[in-house]
Amino acid sequence: MVDAMDELGVALGGPILSGAECRSLVELYDDDDRFRSTVDMARHRFGQGEYRYFAHPLPDLVTDLRAAFWPHLLPIAQAWAERRGQPSPWPDALEDWLEQCHAAGQTRPTPLMLRYGPGDWNALHRDLYGDLVFPLQVVIGLDRPDVDYRGGELVVVEQRPRAQSRATATVIGQGEALVLTTRDRPVRSARGWSNAPMRHSVSVVREGRRHALGLIFHDAT
């Protein structure tokens, strides 16, 4: 995964959830008590479809997933910061990082679930919710591509220094994790390392319904 993140800024992390676990998360989507807010993407011109931010307390599975990913993603974040000569403010424990976010006024939970139907899509964007940002995030597919839905690839676009942008499209299998860049990543340049801004989106869902779980490692203002 490290090599793929260094090369493309996006990498599949393999299947981590069973079909039953995926279905249990999808079943939460219609439980209003589990979410703090719902966003209609068309209303805000973010695309078409809907997503919902979990409220505290997070579902146990979501809490466990964030904690499990943290020690694997932290070394990548630290290495990227070192290459660019930037501070690396992220502590060893996710709980300590979230406490920093809360002390800075970023107190609202950011893990979310997304739902897309036929014709739905998500515009290119970054998931930035305040001054404190963790540079990596995770998307987990909850439905079966080409069975439950068609289309809906996760698209990452990298703005390359003095060159045309590069897009990488990935199909995420059910229970499979995709790690992607939150804001920008270091790329080699003639003068050492440069920042390559990155954004991500979801292509048009052609048929069926697509759900995904998003794990973001900084909370929101």
CSV table of C-alpha atoms in Angstrom, one decimal:
chain,number,residue,atom,x,y,z
A,1,MET,CA,0.0,0.0,0.0
A,2,VAL,CA,2.8,2.4,0.8
A,3,ASP,CA,4.3,2.2,-2.7
A,4,ALA,CA,0.9,2.8,-4.3
A,5,MET,CA,0.3,5.8,-2.1
A,6,ASP,CA,3.7,7.2,-3.0
A,7,GLU,CA,3.0,6.6,-6.7
A,8,LEU,CA,-0.6,7.6,-7.1
A,9,GLY,CA,-1.9,8.9,-3.8
A,10,VAL,CA,-4.6,6.2,-3.7
A,11,ALA,CA,-4.4,2.5,-2.9
A,12,LEU,CA,-6.7,-0.4,-2.3
A,13,GLY,CA,-6.2,-1.9,1.2
A,14,GLY,CA,-7.9,-5.2,0.6
A,15,PRO,CA,-11.2,-6.6,2.0
A,16,ILE,CA,-11.7,-5.8,5.7
A,17,LEU,CA,-15.4,-6.3,6.2
A,18,SER,CA,-17.6,-9.3,5.6
A,19,GLY,CA,-20.8,-9.1,3.6
A,20,ALA,CA,-22.8,-9.3,6.9
A,21,GLU,CA,-20.9,-6.4,8.4
A,22,CYS,CA,-21.5,-4.3,5.3
A,23,ARG,CA,-25.2,-5.0,5.4
A,24,SER,CA,-25.3,-4.1,9.0
A,25,LEU,CA,-23.9,-0.7,8.2
A,26,VAL,CA,-26.2,-0.1,5.3
A,27,GLU,CA,-29.1,-0.9,7.6
A,28,LEU,CA,-28.1,2.0,9.8
A,29,TYR,CA,-28.6,4.5,7.0
A,30,ASP,CA,-32.3,5.0,7.6
A,31,ASP,CA,-32.0,5.3,11.4
A,32,ASP,CA,-32.1,9.1,12.0
A,33,ASP,CA,-30.9,8.8,15.6
A,34,ARG,CA,-27.5,7.6,14.4
A,35,PHE,CA,-26.7,10.7,12.4
A,36,ARG,CA,-26.1,14.4,13.2
A,37,SER,CA,-26.8,15.8,9.7
A,38,THR,CA,-27.8,14.8,6.2
A,39,VAL,CA,-26.6,16.5,3.0
A,40,ASP,CA,-28.5,16.5,-0.3
A,41,MET,CA,-25.7,16.9,-2.8
A,42,ALA,CA,-27.9,18.3,-5.6
A,43,ARG,CA,-29.2,21.1,-3.3
A,44,HIS,CA,-25.6,22.2,-2.6
A,45,ARG,CA,-24.4,21.6,-6.1
A,46,PHE,CA,-22.0,18.9,-4.8
A,47,GLY,CA,-23.3,16.4,-7.4
A,48,GLN,CA,-26.4,14.2,-6.9
A,49,GLY,CA,-27.1,11.8,-4.1
A,50,GLU,CA,-27.0,12.0,-0.4
A,51,TYR,CA,-24.6,11.5,2.6
A,52,ARG,CA,-25.1,11.5,6.3
A,53,TYR,CA,-22.6,12.3,9.1
A,54,PHE,CA,-22.7,10.0,12.1
A,55,ALA,CA,-23.5,11.5,15.5
A,56,HIS,CA,-21.8,10.7,18.8
A,57,PRO,CA,-21.5,8.0,19.9
A,58,LEU,CA,-20.2,6.4,16.7
A,59,PRO,CA,-21.2,2.8,16.0
A,60,ASP,CA,-18.8,0.5,17.6
A,61,LEU,CA,-17.7,-0.9,14.2
A,62,VAL,CA,-16.9,2.6,12.9
A,63,THR,CA,-14.9,3.5,16.0
A,64,ASP,CA,-13.0,0.2,15.8
A,65,LEU,CA,-12.2,0.7,12.1
A,66,ARG,CA,-10.8,4.2,12.6
A,67,ALA,CA,-8.6,3.1,15.5
A,68,ALA,CA,-7.4,0.1,13.5
A,69,PHE,CA,-6.4,2.1,10.5
A,70,TRP,CA,-4.6,4.8,12.4
A,71,PRO,CA,-1.3,3.0,13.2
A,72,HIS,CA,-1.0,1.9,9.5
A,73,LEU,CA,-1.7,5.4,8.1
A,74,LEU,CA,0.3,7.4,10.6
A,75,PRO,CA,3.8,6.4,9.3
A,76,ILE,CA,2.8,7.4,5.8
A,77,ALA,CA,1.5,10.8,7.0
A,78,GLN,CA,4.7,11.4,9.0
A,79,ALA,CA,6.9,10.4,6.0
A,80,TRP,CA,5.1,12.8,3.7
A,81,ALA,CA,5.4,15.6,6.2
A,82,GLU,CA,9.2,15.0,6.6
A,83,ARG,CA,9.7,15.0,2.8
A,84,ARG,CA,8.1,18.5,2.6
A,85,GLY,CA,9.8,19.8,5.7
A,86,GLN,CA,6.5,20.3,7.4
A,87,PRO,CA,5.4,19.7,11.0
A,88,SER,CA,4.0,16.3,11.9
A,89,PRO,CA,1.5,17.1,14.6
A,90,TRP,CA,-0.2,13.7,14.8
A,91,PRO,CA,0.4,11.7,18.0
A,92,ASP,CA,0.7,7.9,18.2
A,93,ALA,CA,-2.9,7.5,19.6
A,94,LEU,CA,-5.9,8.5,17.5
A,95,GLU,CA,-7.7,9.6,20.7
A,96,ASP,CA,-5.0,12.1,21.4
A,97,TRP,CA,-5.3,13.6,17.9
A,98,LEU,CA,-9.0,13.9,18.2
A,99,GLU,CA,-8.5,15.7,21.5
A,100,GLN,CA,-6.3,18.2,19.7
A,101,CYS,CA,-9.1,18.7,17.2
A,102,HIS,CA,-11.7,19.2,19.9
A,103,ALA,CA,-9.4,21.7,21.7
A,104,ALA,CA,-9.2,23.7,18.4
A,105,GLY,CA,-13.0,23.7,18.1
A,106,GLN,CA,-13.3,20.8,15.7
A,107,THR,CA,-15.7,18.8,17.8
A,108,ARG,CA,-18.2,17.3,15.3
A,109,PRO,CA,-17.7,13.7,14.1
A,110,THR,CA,-16.8,13.3,10.4
A,111,PRO,CA,-17.3,9.5,9.7
A,112,LEU,CA,-20.1,9.4,7.2
A,113,MET,CA,-22.2,7.1,5.0
A,114,LEU,CA,-23.0,7.9,1.4
A,115,ARG,CA,-25.9,6.6,-0.7
A,116,TYR,CA,-26.1,6.9,-4.5
A,117,GLY,CA,-28.9,5.8,-6.9
A,118,PRO,CA,-29.2,5.7,-10.7
A,119,GLY,CA,-27.8,8.9,-12.2
A,120,ASP,CA,-26.1,10.0,-8.9
A,121,TRP,CA,-22.5,11.2,-8.7
A,122,ASN,CA,-20.2,13.3,-6.5
A,123,ALA,CA,-18.2,16.3,-7.7
A,124,LEU,CA,-14.5,16.7,-7.2
A,125,HIS,CA,-13.8,17.8,-3.7
A,126,ARG,CA,-11.6,17.6,-0.6
A,127,ASP,CA,-12.8,16.7,2.9
A,128,LEU,CA,-11.4,19.6,4.9
A,129,TYR,CA,-13.3,20.7,8.1
A,130,GLY,CA,-10.9,23.0,9.9
A,131,ASP,CA,-7.3,24.0,10.3
A,132,LEU,CA,-6.3,20.6,11.6
A,133,VAL,CA,-6.2,18.0,8.9
A,134,PHE,CA,-5.0,14.4,8.6
A,135,PRO,CA,-3.6,13.8,5.1
A,136,LEU,CA,-5.2,10.4,4.5
A,137,GLN,CA,-8.7,9.0,4.6
A,138,VAL,CA,-10.5,5.7,3.9
A,139,VAL,CA,-13.5,4.7,1.8
A,140,ILE,CA,-15.1,1.3,2.3
A,141,GLY,CA,-17.5,-0.2,-0.3
A,142,LEU,CA,-20.7,-1.6,1.2
A,143,ASP,CA,-22.3,-3.0,-1.9
A,144,ARG,CA,-21.3,-5.4,-4.7
A,145,PRO,CA,-20.2,-3.7,-7.9
A,146,ASP,CA,-21.8,-5.1,-11.1
A,147,VAL,CA,-24.3,-6.9,-8.9
A,148,ASP,CA,-25.9,-4.3,-6.7
A,149,TYR,CA,-24.9,-1.4,-8.9
A,150,ARG,CA,-23.0,-0.4,-12.0
A,151,GLY,CA,-20.7,2.6,-12.4
A,152,GLY,CA,-19.9,4.7,-9.4
A,153,GLU,CA,-16.1,4.4,-9.5
A,154,LEU,CA,-14.0,6.4,-7.0
A,155,VAL,CA,-12.0,8.9,-9.0
A,156,VAL,CA,-8.9,10.7,-7.7
A,157,VAL,CA,-7.5,13.6,-9.7
A,158,GLU,CA,-4.0,14.8,-9.1
A,159,GLN,CA,-2.9,18.3,-10.1
A,160,ARG,CA,0.7,17.7,-11.3
A,161,PRO,CA,3.3,20.4,-11.2
A,162,ARG,CA,3.7,22.0,-14.6
A,163,ALA,CA,1.8,19.2,-16.3
A,164,GLN,CA,-1.7,18.1,-17.1
A,165,SER,CA,-3.8,16.6,-14.2
A,166,ARG,CA,-3.9,12.8,-13.8
A,167,ALA,CA,-7.0,10.8,-12.9
A,168,THR,CA,-7.1,7.4,-11.3
A,169,ALA,CA,-10.5,5.5,-11.2
A,170,THR,CA,-11.0,2.6,-8.9
A,171,VAL,CA,-13.8,0.1,-8.4
A,172,ILE,CA,-14.2,-0.7,-4.7
A,173,GLY,CA,-15.5,-4.1,-3.9
A,174,GLN,CA,-17.9,-4.9,-1.1
A,175,GLY,CA,-16.0,-4.7,2.2
A,176,GLU,CA,-12.9,-3.4,0.5
A,177,ALA,CA,-11.0,-0.4,1.8
A,178,LEU,CA,-9.5,2.3,-0.4
A,179,VAL,CA,-7.0,4.8,1.1
A,180,LEU,CA,-6.7,8.2,-0.6
A,181,THR,CA,-5.1,11.5,-0.1
A,182,THR,CA,-7.2,14.1,1.7
A,183,ARG,CA,-5.6,17.4,0.4
A,184,ASP,CA,-2.2,17.1,-1.2
A,185,ARG,CA,0.8,14.8,-1.3
A,186,PRO,CA,4.6,15.1,-1.9
A,187,VAL,CA,5.9,14.4,-5.4
A,188,ARG,CA,9.5,14.6,-6.6
A,189,SER,CA,10.6,17.6,-8.5
A,190,ALA,CA,13.8,19.1,-9.8
A,191,ARG,CA,14.2,21.0,-6.6
A,192,GLY,CA,13.3,18.1,-4.2
A,193,TRP,CA,9.7,17.7,-3.2
A,194,SER,CA,6.6,19.6,-4.4
A,195,ASN,CA,3.0,19.5,-3.2
A,196,ALA,CA,0.5,17.9,-5.7
A,197,PRO,CA,-3.0,19.0,-4.8
A,198,MET,CA,-5.6,16.2,-5.0
A,199,ARG,CA,-9.3,15.9,-5.1
A,200,HIS,CA,-11.7,13.0,-5.3
A,201,SER,CA,-15.2,12.2,-6.7
A,202,VAL,CA,-17.5,9.4,-7.6
A,203,SER,CA,-18.5,8.8,-11.2
A,204,VAL,CA,-22.1,8.5,-12.3
A,205,VAL,CA,-23.9,5.4,-11.0
A,206,ARG,CA,-25.6,3.8,-14.0
A,207,GLU,CA,-27.8,1.3,-12.2
A,208,GLY,CA,-28.7,0.1,-8.7
A,209,ARG,CA,-27.8,1.6,-5.4
A,210,ARG,CA,-24.3,2.2,-4.0
A,211,HIS,CA,-23.4,2.7,-0.3
A,212,ALA,CA,-20.0,3.6,1.1
A,213,LEU,CA,-18.5,4.3,4.5
A,214,GLY,CA,-16.1,7.2,4.7
A,215,LEU,CA,-13.5,7.4,7.5
A,216,ILE,CA,-12.0,10.8,8.0
A,217,PHE,CA,-9.4,11.2,10.8
A,218,HIS,CA,-10.0,14.8,11.8
A,219,ASP,CA,-13.2,16.1,13.3
A,220,ALA,CA,-15.1,19.2,12.0
A,221,THR,CA,-15.8,22.7,13.3
